[in-house]
Short mmCIF file of C-alpha atoms in Angstrom, two decimals:
data_model
loop_
_atom_site.label_atom_id
_atom_site.label_comp_id
_atom_site.label_asym_id
_atom_site.label_seq_id
_atom_site.Cartn_x
_atom_site.Cartn_y
_atom_site.Cartn_z
CA MET A 22 -0.39 0.23 -0.32
CA SER A 23 1.33 3.41 -0.84
CA ASP A 24 1.23 6.21 1.54
CA ASP A 25 0.23 8.34 -1.15
CA ASP A 26 -1.74 10.54 0.78
CA SER A 27 -3.71 12.75 -1.90
CA ASP A 28 -7.52 13.38 -1.08
CA ARG A 29 -9.02 12.63 -4.55
CA ASP A 30 -12.37 14.50 -3.23
CA ASP A 31 -11.01 17.65 -3.33
CA SER A 32 -8.74 17.99 -5.94
CA ILE A 33 -10.39 20.18 -8.94
CA ASP A 34 -8.43 21.47 -11.69
CA SER A 35 -9.67 24.92 -12.08
CA GLU A 36 -7.58 26.11 -15.60
CA GLN A 37 -8.50 22.90 -17.48
CA MET A 38 -12.25 22.62 -16.13
CA LYS A 39 -13.93 20.05 -18.37
CA THR A 40 -17.50 18.89 -17.41
CA ASP A 41 -18.53 15.51 -17.59
CA ARG A 42 -21.51 13.97 -19.34
CA TYR A 43 -23.19 14.11 -16.01
CA GLY A 44 -22.61 17.89 -15.14
CA PHE A 45 -19.25 17.04 -12.64
CA GLN A 46 -16.20 19.24 -13.09
CA GLY A 47 -14.07 18.16 -10.28
CA GLY A 48 -13.99 15.32 -7.47
CA SER A 49 -13.87 12.20 -6.58
CA GLN A 50 -17.20 11.20 -8.83
CA LEU A 51 -15.95 13.24 -12.14
CA GLU A 52 -15.98 10.16 -15.00
CA ASN A 53 -12.95 9.77 -17.12
CA CYS A 54 -13.30 6.35 -18.18
CA SER A 55 -15.95 6.09 -20.69
CA ASP A 56 -18.88 4.72 -18.96
CA ASP A 57 -21.37 1.91 -19.96
CA THR A 58 -24.60 3.84 -21.26
CA VAL A 59 -25.38 1.99 -23.93
CA VAL A 60 -26.56 4.08 -27.34
CA GLY A 61 -26.94 2.82 -30.69
CA ARG A 62 -29.63 0.64 -31.76
CA VAL A 63 -29.68 -0.63 -28.47
CA GLY A 64 -30.54 2.24 -26.58
CA MET A 65 -32.95 3.99 -29.29
CA ARG A 66 -35.05 0.91 -28.49
CA ARG A 67 -34.65 0.91 -25.11
CA GLU A 68 -35.76 3.87 -24.61
CA ARG A 69 -38.72 3.32 -26.86
CA LYS A 70 -40.14 1.07 -24.43
CA TRP A 71 -39.49 3.49 -21.42
CA VAL A 72 -41.24 5.94 -23.18
CA SER A 73 -44.28 3.66 -24.30
CA MET A 74 -43.98 2.23 -20.45
CA THR A 75 -44.39 5.79 -18.97
CA ASN A 76 -46.12 7.20 -21.66
CA ASP A 77 -49.24 8.31 -18.90
CA LEU A 78 -50.31 6.52 -15.46
CA LYS A 79 -52.69 4.24 -17.07
CA SER A 80 -50.31 2.75 -19.02
CA TRP A 81 -47.98 2.41 -16.24
CA LYS A 82 -50.08 0.71 -14.05
CA ARG A 83 -50.63 -1.34 -16.11
CA TRP A 84 -47.29 -2.95 -16.61
CA MET A 85 -46.53 -2.76 -12.85
CA ARG A 86 -49.73 -5.16 -12.56
CA TRP A 87 -48.91 -6.98 -15.18
CA ARG A 88 -45.49 -7.24 -16.43
CA HIS A 89 -43.89 -5.86 -12.85
CA LYS A 90 -40.94 -8.41 -14.19
CA LYS A 91 -40.46 -7.36 -17.38
CA VAL A 92 -40.41 -3.73 -15.44
CA ILE A 93 -37.75 -5.44 -13.07
CA GLU A 94 -35.69 -6.91 -15.70
CA ARG A 95 -35.86 -3.37 -17.44
CA CYS A 96 -34.76 -1.41 -14.70
CA ARG A 97 -31.69 -3.37 -13.82
CA LYS A 98 -30.90 -2.90 -17.21
CA GLY A 99 -30.46 0.99 -16.55
CA ILE A 100 -33.21 3.30 -17.10
CA PRO A 101 -32.00 5.09 -20.57
CA SER A 102 -31.10 9.52 -19.37
CA SER A 103 -34.18 10.90 -21.86
CA VAL A 104 -36.51 9.43 -19.32
CA ARG A 105 -35.27 8.38 -15.97
CA GLY A 106 -37.00 11.47 -14.01
CA LYS A 107 -40.12 10.32 -15.00
CA ALA A 108 -39.77 6.76 -14.54
CA TRP A 109 -38.64 7.72 -10.59
CA GLN A 110 -41.28 9.49 -10.43
CA PHE A 111 -43.33 6.87 -11.43
CA LEU A 112 -41.74 3.82 -9.83
CA SER A 113 -41.70 5.93 -6.88
CA GLY A 114 -45.23 6.62 -7.03
CA SER A 115 -44.50 10.37 -6.24
CA TYR A 116 -46.19 11.24 -9.77
CA GLU A 117 -49.31 10.22 -7.73
CA ILE A 118 -48.72 11.67 -4.67
CA GLN A 119 -48.22 14.87 -6.71
CA LYS A 120 -51.37 15.23 -7.98
CA LYS A 121 -52.97 14.25 -4.77
CA HIS A 122 -51.50 17.65 -3.29
CA GLU A 123 -51.25 19.98 -6.08
CA GLY A 124 -50.41 23.47 -4.42
CA GLU A 125 -49.02 21.71 -1.05
CA PHE A 126 -45.12 22.60 -2.19
CA ASP A 127 -45.86 26.37 -2.40
CA LYS A 128 -47.83 26.04 0.79
CA LEU A 129 -45.17 24.25 2.49
CA LEU A 130 -42.65 26.82 1.30
CA SER A 131 -45.21 29.73 2.29
CA GLN A 132 -44.90 28.55 6.30
CA LYS A 133 -42.21 29.31 9.12
CA VAL A 134 -38.97 27.22 9.40
CA ASP A 135 -37.11 26.22 12.53
CA GLU A 136 -34.22 28.99 12.46
CA SER A 137 -31.96 26.56 13.60
CA VAL A 138 -32.88 24.23 10.66
CA MET A 139 -32.97 27.01 8.14
CA ARG A 140 -29.45 28.09 9.64
CA ASP A 141 -27.85 24.40 8.71
CA ILE A 142 -29.79 23.79 5.37
CA LYS A 143 -27.99 27.49 4.52
CA LYS A 144 -24.30 25.85 5.37
CA ASP A 145 -24.86 22.37 3.16
CA ILE A 146 -26.58 23.36 -0.22
CA GLY A 147 -23.29 24.44 -1.63
CA ARG A 148 -21.61 21.87 0.09
CA ALA A 149 -23.93 18.88 -1.34
CA PHE A 150 -21.94 18.79 -5.02
CA PRO A 151 -19.59 21.68 -4.87
CA TYR A 152 -17.83 20.04 -8.00
CA HIS A 153 -21.12 19.62 -9.89
CA GLU A 154 -22.11 22.61 -12.28
CA MET A 155 -25.57 22.91 -11.53
CA PHE A 156 -24.78 23.07 -7.56
CA SER A 157 -21.21 25.14 -7.34
CA LYS A 158 -22.20 28.59 -7.66
CA ASN A 159 -23.04 30.03 -4.41
CA GLY A 160 -26.48 31.50 -4.64
CA GLY A 161 -26.92 30.05 -8.15
CA PRO A 162 -30.69 28.36 -8.94
CA GLY A 163 -29.24 25.17 -8.07
CA GLN A 164 -28.34 25.81 -4.76
CA ARG A 165 -31.47 28.23 -4.16
CA GLU A 166 -33.65 25.26 -5.61
CA LEU A 167 -32.34 22.91 -3.41
CA LEU A 168 -32.72 24.96 -0.22
CA ARG A 169 -36.52 25.05 -1.08
CA ILE A 170 -36.68 21.39 -1.00
CA LEU A 171 -35.19 20.80 2.15
CA GLN A 172 -36.66 23.94 3.76
CA ALA A 173 -40.58 22.47 2.31
CA TYR A 174 -39.46 18.82 3.80
CA SER A 175 -38.25 20.40 7.35
CA VAL A 176 -41.81 21.80 7.19
CA HIS A 177 -43.70 18.61 5.69
CA ASN A 178 -42.13 16.30 8.27
CA PRO A 179 -40.67 18.44 11.38
CA SER A 180 -39.80 14.88 12.96
CA ILE A 181 -37.38 14.69 11.14
CA GLY A 182 -36.46 18.15 9.65
CA TYR A 183 -33.32 18.06 7.79
CA CYS A 184 -30.42 14.95 8.51
CA GLN A 185 -26.72 16.34 6.49
CA ALA A 186 -27.61 13.24 4.47
CA MET A 187 -30.33 14.79 2.47
CA ALA A 188 -28.68 17.34 0.98
CA PRO A 189 -26.95 14.65 -1.83
CA ILE A 190 -30.56 13.22 -2.37
CA GLY A 191 -32.46 16.82 -3.42
CA ALA A 192 -29.62 17.89 -5.11
CA LEU A 193 -29.10 13.92 -6.82
CA LEU A 194 -33.27 14.33 -7.64
CA LEU A 195 -33.00 17.59 -8.90
CA MET A 196 -30.48 17.22 -11.75
CA HIS A 197 -33.61 14.99 -13.39
CA MET A 198 -36.56 17.24 -12.97
CA THR A 199 -38.32 20.29 -11.81
CA THR A 200 -38.20 21.66 -8.43
CA GLU A 201 -41.79 20.15 -7.21
CA ASP A 202 -41.52 16.99 -8.75
CA ALA A 203 -38.50 16.20 -7.37
CA PHE A 204 -40.05 17.21 -3.62
CA TRP A 205 -42.24 14.64 -3.89
CA CYS A 206 -39.59 12.07 -5.01
CA PHE A 207 -37.84 13.42 -2.10
CA VAL A 208 -39.95 12.48 0.05
CA THR A 209 -40.82 8.96 -0.78
CA VAL A 210 -37.05 8.34 -0.79
CA CYS A 211 -36.84 9.51 3.21
CA GLU A 212 -40.30 7.90 3.91
CA LYS A 213 -40.38 4.54 1.90
CA TYR A 214 -36.72 4.09 0.45
CA LEU A 215 -34.44 5.12 3.29
CA SER A 216 -37.30 4.78 6.16
CA GLY A 217 -36.31 6.06 9.29
CA PHE A 218 -32.67 6.68 7.93
CA PHE A 219 -32.63 10.44 9.07
CA SER A 220 -34.52 10.21 12.10
CA PRO A 221 -33.03 11.79 15.44
CA GLY A 222 -30.99 9.31 16.86
CA LEU A 223 -30.57 7.20 13.76
CA GLU A 224 -31.20 3.73 15.09
CA ALA A 225 -32.87 2.18 11.45
CA ILE A 226 -29.56 3.50 10.53
CA GLN A 227 -27.52 1.16 13.32
CA LEU A 228 -30.12 -1.80 12.54
CA GLU A 229 -29.13 -2.32 8.82
CA GLY A 230 -25.96 -2.06 9.86
CA GLN A 231 -26.33 -5.21 12.04
CA VAL A 232 -28.82 -6.43 9.46
CA PHE A 233 -25.89 -6.10 6.70
CA TYR A 234 -23.36 -7.96 9.23
CA ALA A 235 -25.54 -10.93 8.94
CA LEU A 236 -25.99 -10.49 5.36
CA LEU A 237 -22.83 -10.18 4.36
CA GLN A 238 -21.87 -13.45 7.05
CA ARG A 239 -24.39 -15.44 4.74
CA HIS A 240 -22.93 -14.50 1.32
CA ALA A 241 -19.31 -12.94 1.52
CA PRO A 242 -16.43 -14.94 4.21
CA ALA A 243 -17.32 -13.05 7.57
CA ASP A 244 -13.70 -13.46 8.20
CA LYS A 245 -12.65 -10.70 5.83
CA LEU A 246 -14.19 -7.86 7.63
CA ASN A 247 -12.31 -6.83 10.53
CA ILE A 248 -14.22 -3.84 11.67
CA GLU A 249 -17.88 -2.70 12.70
CA PRO A 250 -20.12 -1.79 9.63
CA LEU A 251 -20.46 1.38 11.24
CA MET A 252 -17.15 2.63 10.74
CA PHE A 253 -17.52 2.90 6.68
CA MET A 254 -21.40 2.07 5.92
CA THR A 255 -23.29 5.03 7.13
CA GLU A 256 -22.70 7.18 3.89
CA TRP A 257 -23.07 4.54 1.56
CA TYR A 258 -26.40 3.80 3.39
CA MET A 259 -27.45 7.27 4.45
CA CYS A 260 -26.97 8.71 1.22
CA ALA A 261 -27.82 5.28 -0.93
CA PHE A 262 -24.34 5.65 -2.35
CA ALA A 263 -24.73 8.76 -3.89
CA ARG A 264 -21.33 10.06 -2.92
CA THR A 265 -19.31 7.10 -3.12
CA LEU A 266 -19.58 5.79 -6.40
CA PRO A 267 -18.63 6.68 -9.88
CA TRP A 268 -21.78 8.85 -10.79
CA SER A 269 -22.95 6.38 -13.94
CA LEU A 270 -23.12 3.55 -11.36
CA VAL A 271 -25.29 6.06 -8.76
CA LEU A 272 -27.54 6.14 -11.35
CA ARG A 273 -28.25 2.42 -12.02
CA VAL A 274 -27.98 2.25 -8.34
CA TRP A 275 -30.64 4.25 -7.82
CA ASP A 276 -32.82 2.81 -10.89
CA LEU A 277 -32.89 -0.41 -8.60
CA LEU A 278 -33.43 1.34 -5.69
CA PHE A 279 -37.22 2.66 -6.66
CA ILE A 280 -38.00 -1.12 -7.60
CA GLU A 281 -35.72 -3.09 -5.00
CA ASN A 282 -35.85 -0.60 -2.00
CA VAL A 283 -33.47 -1.46 0.74
CA LYS A 284 -32.51 -4.57 -0.64
CA ILE A 285 -30.35 -3.28 -3.29
CA ILE A 286 -28.14 -1.19 -0.94
CA HIS A 287 -27.46 -3.94 0.84
CA LYS A 288 -26.86 -5.86 -2.14
CA VAL A 289 -24.31 -3.38 -3.29
CA ALA A 290 -22.79 -2.71 0.00
CA ILE A 291 -21.78 -6.50 0.27
CA ALA A 292 -20.55 -6.62 -3.98
CA THR A 293 -18.41 -4.17 -2.40
CA ILE A 294 -16.59 -6.16 0.48
CA LYS A 295 -16.85 -9.17 -2.03
CA LEU A 296 -14.67 -7.22 -5.37
CA THR A 297 -12.70 -5.26 -2.87
CA PHE A 298 -11.24 -7.76 -0.68
CA ASP A 299 -11.60 -10.45 -3.18
CA SER A 300 -8.07 -12.66 -3.56
CA LYS A 301 -5.93 -14.07 -0.99
CA GLU A 302 -3.05 -11.34 -1.71
CA LYS A 303 -5.70 -8.37 -1.10
CA LEU A 304 -7.09 -9.47 1.91
CA ASP A 305 -3.34 -10.38 3.09
CA SER A 306 -2.39 -6.81 2.61
CA SER A 307 -5.66 -5.45 5.01
CA SER A 308 -4.88 -7.09 7.72
CA SER A 309 -5.20 -3.86 9.70
CA MET A 310 -8.48 -1.66 10.51
CA HIS A 311 -6.67 0.87 8.64
CA ASP A 312 -5.75 -0.83 5.47
CA THR A 313 -9.60 -2.05 5.43
CA LEU A 314 -10.75 1.42 5.86
CA ARG A 315 -8.57 3.13 3.58
CA ARG A 316 -9.16 0.77 1.28
CA LEU A 317 -13.25 0.62 1.51
CA LYS A 318 -12.64 4.69 0.64
CA ASN A 319 -10.56 4.56 -1.85
CA LEU A 320 -12.66 1.82 -3.71
CA PRO A 321 -9.44 0.60 -6.22
CA ALA A 322 -10.81 1.02 -10.14
CA GLU A 323 -11.07 -2.32 -11.11
CA ILE A 324 -14.05 -3.18 -9.61
CA PHE A 325 -16.52 -0.96 -11.90
CA VAL A 326 -14.89 -1.88 -14.93
CA ASN A 327 -17.62 -3.67 -16.90
CA ASN A 328 -19.69 -2.98 -14.24
CA ALA A 329 -18.21 -5.89 -12.20
CA LEU A 330 -19.56 -4.31 -8.85
CA LEU A 331 -23.61 -4.13 -10.21
CA ARG A 332 -23.31 -7.11 -11.87
CA GLU A 333 -21.94 -9.18 -8.83
CA ALA A 334 -24.49 -6.88 -6.94
CA ASN A 335 -27.56 -8.08 -9.26
CA ASP A 336 -26.06 -11.55 -8.44
CA ILE A 337 -26.73 -11.59 -4.98
CA SER A 338 -30.40 -12.75 -3.72
CA ILE A 339 -31.81 -10.92 -1.06
CA THR A 340 -35.28 -11.00 -0.31
CA ASP A 341 -38.14 -9.50 1.28
CA LYS A 342 -38.88 -12.20 4.04
CA ASP A 343 -34.31 -13.07 4.06
CA LEU A 344 -34.71 -8.90 5.67
CA GLU A 345 -37.42 -10.49 7.83
CA ARG A 346 -36.04 -13.07 9.55
CA GLU A 347 -32.56 -10.45 9.97
CA TYR A 348 -34.72 -7.96 11.65
CA LYS A 349 -36.62 -10.24 13.39
CA ALA A 350 -33.48 -12.19 14.86
CA ILE A 351 -31.93 -8.91 16.16
CA GLN A 352 -35.03 -8.08 17.56
CA ASN A 353 -34.76 -11.13 19.37
CA SER A 354 -31.47 -10.97 20.12
CA GLU A 355 -32.37 -7.76 21.99
CA THR A 356 -34.84 -8.38 24.13
CA THR A 357 -32.41 -11.82 25.13
CA ILE A 358 -30.22 -8.89 26.57
CA ASN A 359 -32.66 -6.66 28.14
CA MET B 11 14.60 1.25 14.13
CA ASP B 12 12.37 3.82 16.48
CA GLU B 13 10.10 2.76 18.65
CA VAL B 14 6.54 2.82 16.64
CA HIS B 15 3.67 4.11 18.79
CA THR B 16 0.11 4.27 17.65
CA THR B 17 -2.50 6.74 18.98
CA LYS B 18 -6.22 7.47 18.49
CA VAL B 19 -7.04 11.36 18.15
CA VAL B 20 -10.24 12.24 17.19
CA LEU B 21 -11.91 15.48 16.37
CA LEU B 22 -15.34 16.69 17.58
CA GLY B 23 -16.99 19.85 17.07
CA ARG B 24 -20.36 21.25 15.57
CA THR B 25 -21.11 21.04 11.73
CA GLY B 26 -19.46 23.42 9.64
CA SER B 27 -16.34 23.74 12.39
CA GLY B 28 -14.12 23.10 10.15
CA LYS B 29 -12.94 19.09 11.17
CA THR B 30 -12.70 18.14 7.67
CA SER B 31 -11.18 21.06 6.28
CA LEU B 32 -8.68 20.65 9.61
CA ILE B 33 -7.84 16.98 8.74
CA VAL B 34 -7.39 17.83 4.79
CA ARG B 35 -5.17 20.37 5.72
CA TYR B 36 -2.82 18.44 6.98
CA ILE B 37 -2.95 15.24 5.87
CA SER B 38 -2.97 16.63 1.62
CA SER B 39 -1.90 20.10 2.45
CA VAL B 40 -4.77 21.43 0.28
CA PHE B 41 -7.76 24.21 1.30
CA SER B 42 -10.95 23.81 -0.39
CA GLU B 43 -13.73 26.06 0.34
CA ASN B 44 -16.55 23.70 0.25
CA VAL B 45 -15.38 20.98 1.25
CA LYS B 46 -18.65 17.93 2.09
CA PRO B 47 -19.88 17.32 5.06
CA THR B 48 -19.22 14.39 6.92
CA ILE B 49 -21.32 11.99 7.27
CA GLY B 50 -20.88 9.27 9.56
CA ALA B 51 -17.27 9.71 10.36
CA ALA B 52 -13.83 9.17 8.39
CA PHE B 53 -10.36 8.30 8.98
CA SER B 54 -6.96 8.90 7.94
CA LYS B 55 -3.40 8.61 9.37
CA LYS B 56 -0.33 10.09 9.71
CA THR B 57 3.42 9.59 10.63
CA VAL B 58 4.77 11.91 12.90
CA GLN B 59 8.37 11.34 13.28
CA LEU B 60 9.92 12.69 16.83
CA ILE B 61 13.77 13.64 17.41
CA HIS B 62 14.86 14.79 20.61
CA GLY B 63 18.79 14.86 21.06
CA GLU B 64 19.50 11.33 21.15
CA GLU B 65 16.14 9.55 21.64
CA ARG B 66 13.43 8.99 18.43
CA LYS B 67 10.12 7.84 18.17
CA GLN B 68 7.33 7.68 15.68
CA VAL B 69 3.63 8.29 16.02
CA VAL B 70 1.35 7.19 14.01
CA LEU B 71 -1.74 9.24 14.49
CA ALA B 72 -5.06 7.52 13.88
CA ILE B 73 -7.59 10.37 12.87
CA TRP B 74 -10.98 10.18 13.08
CA ASP B 75 -13.34 12.88 11.59
CA THR B 76 -16.86 12.86 12.82
CA ALA B 77 -20.20 14.46 11.48
CA GLY B 78 -21.02 17.72 13.30
CA ASP B 79 -24.69 17.23 12.79
CA GLU B 80 -26.13 16.60 16.54
CA ARG B 81 -27.96 13.52 14.73
CA TYR B 82 -24.94 11.50 14.27
CA GLU B 83 -24.30 12.37 17.90
CA SER B 84 -25.96 8.59 19.15
CA MET B 85 -23.02 7.30 16.92
CA ALA B 86 -20.09 8.92 18.00
CA PRO B 87 -18.46 6.72 21.10
CA LEU B 88 -18.14 4.50 18.14
CA TYR B 89 -15.48 6.74 17.03
CA TYR B 90 -14.22 8.00 20.02
CA ARG B 91 -14.12 5.25 22.12
CA ASN B 92 -10.46 4.22 22.93
CA SER B 93 -8.84 7.59 21.82
CA SER B 94 -6.28 8.84 24.11
CA ALA B 95 -6.38 12.51 22.41
CA ALA B 96 -9.51 15.05 21.04
CA ILE B 97 -9.39 17.79 19.15
CA ILE B 98 -12.58 19.58 19.66
CA CYS B 99 -13.57 21.90 17.12
CA PHE B 100 -15.16 25.67 17.02
CA ASP B 101 -15.80 28.62 14.56
CA LEU B 102 -14.03 31.54 16.35
CA ALA B 103 -15.87 33.41 14.88
CA ASP B 104 -19.59 31.46 15.27
CA ARG B 105 -20.62 31.79 19.09
CA GLN B 106 -22.98 28.66 18.59
CA SER B 107 -19.98 26.79 17.40
CA TYR B 108 -18.21 27.72 20.61
CA ASN B 109 -21.33 26.77 22.70
CA LYS B 110 -21.19 23.10 21.42
CA VAL B 111 -17.26 22.40 22.51
CA ASP B 112 -18.61 22.46 26.46
CA PHE B 113 -20.85 19.38 25.11
CA TRP B 114 -18.35 17.26 24.01
CA VAL B 115 -15.73 17.75 26.76
CA LYS B 116 -18.71 16.73 29.15
CA GLU B 117 -19.18 13.74 26.76
CA LEU B 118 -15.42 12.50 26.65
CA VAL B 119 -15.21 13.02 30.30
CA GLU B 120 -18.22 10.80 31.25
CA LYS B 121 -17.68 8.08 28.86
CA VAL B 122 -14.05 7.77 28.53
CA GLU B 123 -12.48 5.32 30.48
CA GLN B 124 -8.99 5.85 29.89
CA ASN B 125 -6.86 9.21 29.85
CA CYS B 126 -7.90 11.33 26.62
CA LYS B 127 -6.26 14.29 26.59
CA LEU B 128 -8.11 17.46 25.39
CA TYR B 129 -7.23 20.02 22.90
CA ILE B 130 -9.60 22.36 22.31
CA CYS B 131 -9.36 24.23 18.70
CA GLY B 132 -10.64 27.69 17.29
CA THR B 133 -10.56 27.69 13.90
CA LYS B 134 -10.75 29.76 11.11
CA THR B 135 -8.45 32.74 12.01
CA ASP B 136 -8.42 34.05 8.37
CA LEU B 137 -11.92 35.17 8.90
CA LEU B 138 -11.41 37.46 11.80
CA ALA B 139 -10.72 40.90 11.69
CA GLU B 140 -7.66 40.85 13.77
CA TYR B 141 -6.04 39.22 11.15
CA GLY B 142 -7.80 40.92 7.92
CA GLY B 143 -11.19 39.43 7.64
CA PRO B 144 -14.46 40.37 7.33
CA LEU B 145 -15.78 38.76 11.01
CA LYS B 146 -15.49 39.26 14.78
CA ARG B 147 -14.09 36.88 17.20
CA ALA B 148 -17.91 35.67 19.05
CA VAL B 149 -15.84 34.37 21.73
CA GLY B 150 -12.58 36.32 23.54
CA PRO B 151 -9.02 33.97 23.69
CA THR B 152 -9.03 34.58 27.88
CA GLU B 153 -12.48 33.56 27.95
CA VAL B 154 -11.52 30.23 26.32
CA MET B 155 -8.46 30.35 28.25
CA ALA B 156 -9.85 30.20 31.55
CA TYR B 157 -12.27 27.66 30.02
CA ALA B 158 -9.63 25.41 28.88
CA LYS B 159 -7.02 25.82 32.06
CA LYS B 160 -9.99 24.77 33.78
CA LEU B 161 -10.05 21.31 32.14
CA ASN B 162 -6.22 21.31 31.81
CA ALA B 163 -6.67 20.97 27.87
CA LYS B 164 -4.65 23.43 25.50
CA PHE B 165 -6.12 25.62 23.77
CA VAL B 166 -4.95 26.42 19.58
CA GLU B 167 -5.76 28.82 17.24
CA THR B 168 -5.87 27.47 13.55
CA SER B 169 -6.84 28.40 9.68
CA SER B 170 -6.89 25.82 7.48
CA LYS B 171 -7.04 28.22 4.55
CA SER B 172 -4.01 30.18 5.86
CA ASN B 173 -2.70 26.83 6.90
CA TYR B 174 -2.17 28.48 9.75
CA GLY B 175 -1.28 26.77 13.72
CA ILE B 176 -2.57 22.95 11.80
CA ASP B 177 1.06 21.01 11.88
CA ASP B 178 2.02 22.60 15.46
CA LEU B 179 -1.53 21.26 16.56
CA PHE B 180 -0.65 18.14 15.64
CA LYS B 181 3.33 18.05 16.60
CA LEU B 182 1.78 19.00 19.85
CA VAL B 183 -0.62 15.99 20.14
CA ALA B 184 1.90 13.11 19.11
CA ALA B 185 4.21 14.85 21.38
CA ASP B 186 2.25 14.53 24.37
CA PHE B 187 1.22 11.46 23.78
CA ALA B 188 4.83 10.32 23.27
CA GLY B 189 5.96 11.99 26.49
CA PHE B 190 8.28 14.42 24.38
CA THR B 191 7.86 18.07 25.81
CA LEU B 192 7.58 20.67 23.13
CA CYS B 193 8.05 24.40 24.09
CA GLU B 194 4.72 24.71 26.03
CA ALA B 195 2.56 26.64 24.06
CA PRO B 196 3.22 30.15 24.76
CA PRO B 197 0.92 32.33 26.56
CA ILE B 198 -2.02 33.60 23.30
CA GLU B 199 -1.40 36.94 23.78
CA ASP B 200 2.21 36.68 22.93
CA SER B 201 1.79 34.22 20.00
CA LEU B 202 -0.64 31.43 18.86
CA ARG B 203 1.51 29.70 17.15
CA LEU B 204 3.45 27.10 18.95
CA GLN B 205 7.36 27.33 19.19
CA GLU B 206 9.25 24.56 18.17
CA PRO B 207 12.21 24.23 20.16
CA ASN B 208 15.78 23.39 18.06
CA GLN B 209 16.82 20.48 19.34
CA THR B 210 13.40 18.95 18.62
CA ASP B 211 12.97 17.85 14.75
CA VAL B 212 9.80 16.36 13.52
CA ASN B 213 9.16 14.78 10.12
CA GLU B 214 6.45 13.57 8.98
CA LYS B 215 5.12 11.09 5.96
CA SER B 216 1.38 11.03 5.85
CA SER B 217 -1.00 8.31 4.24
CA CYS B 218 -4.64 9.22 4.34
CA CYS B 219 -8.10 7.77 3.38
CA PHE B 220 -11.63 9.18 3.34
#
């Protein structure tokens, strides 16, 4: 292991500022290599299928009802970027929720906000994705709209208010839809997909840490991990990898988040551990806790080549029943201790 | 062969008090205006070599950066347990940030079993009017020093932007741990910098993750 000390996340070359296809101008998530976006005939065919599926709510509901497996399969292949925003709204159900609550977003924004919450939000909107063209400019439109989403949510759900992991999520959604659409999608993310992750006390995330550890033991040899999962998995889970992976992969994970829920986060987390500590040689070099943490922070680039990470994740089978069993086992062991 | 010791150092403090910037400056020698808020915690390490006359020691600082968002407080013990030093940061121009210091001091005193040395670190001196910045000090140095003295803690001031006092702070932490005496921190009125005695030479090599 080299003693190289560069902090990759904070390097930006302002003289040669390039913007990648996702709007990043620097930082660790800038895509330097060619990604796996499908172009050409296959890409166009996929796009047509998605356009037809998401054409209107009625046809979408038919798809979800009668051809749910097909929808999952198509999500696994990746949602074409042109329809991604709309597809996420349909998948999450935020499209319908928004229809039922017309005018609510503006109402929320006109209400009084807790001062300290507002101060925390304002401190963070420039720090969500400081190297993304939409959010890098202080006081720019991206930051302003992100502020509106977070402000409205803190009024919509005051028991949760604002938590720092929320800003990257709000920003991620804003990259794909209008502010009001993004707000309602954000509501579903906070309340359905990453449910409880942001609540004061963070019990949910600590519980997921235990579940993750149990699942890891089933799916990868447990001796590979010599540290407490909460030492590294908090950011992975709370942002659903939005701050961790190359951006093209973040989007693919989110395509699946809306259909597989937290299962996809567990799968990607397990696959990351498996691939990062795959061979004997790699395992030896990560014998100390410090080295393990270092490897998990600067994930080796080869795990992303040819979509290896996502393929590995999709090969892992975790069902709702599996999760339930783990939750119950943890609950039981806690009651025994108590 | 030098003696090698590893010690765990944890940084605590209110959101936006500059914990991550301090570490990034120390480890990577860079400064960025917009550092992403830490979610959960982040780990990095750096080796400090202490030479004092005939005696040589290497101290590996295992540094844990923590989230400032109050929501993560329930998880903090995971990151600060077994620390032999805690650097509690506050923004010199933000009273609220200073008010949070006492919370962390109390928590550490109450919950950390072994001897954990406390360092109170006022950050962002570059923003203060006395250094040509736009803001006023939110808390006077005498107040902080009196507080630190009461706790038997050390008080330092730093700026990650202008790279002020940061190496000195971590050197001090390493030296305290190794039982080396660097020249005692001078009273803050005289100089905010820690003076390094001639005979003590400190070399560093670093490695970083997170």
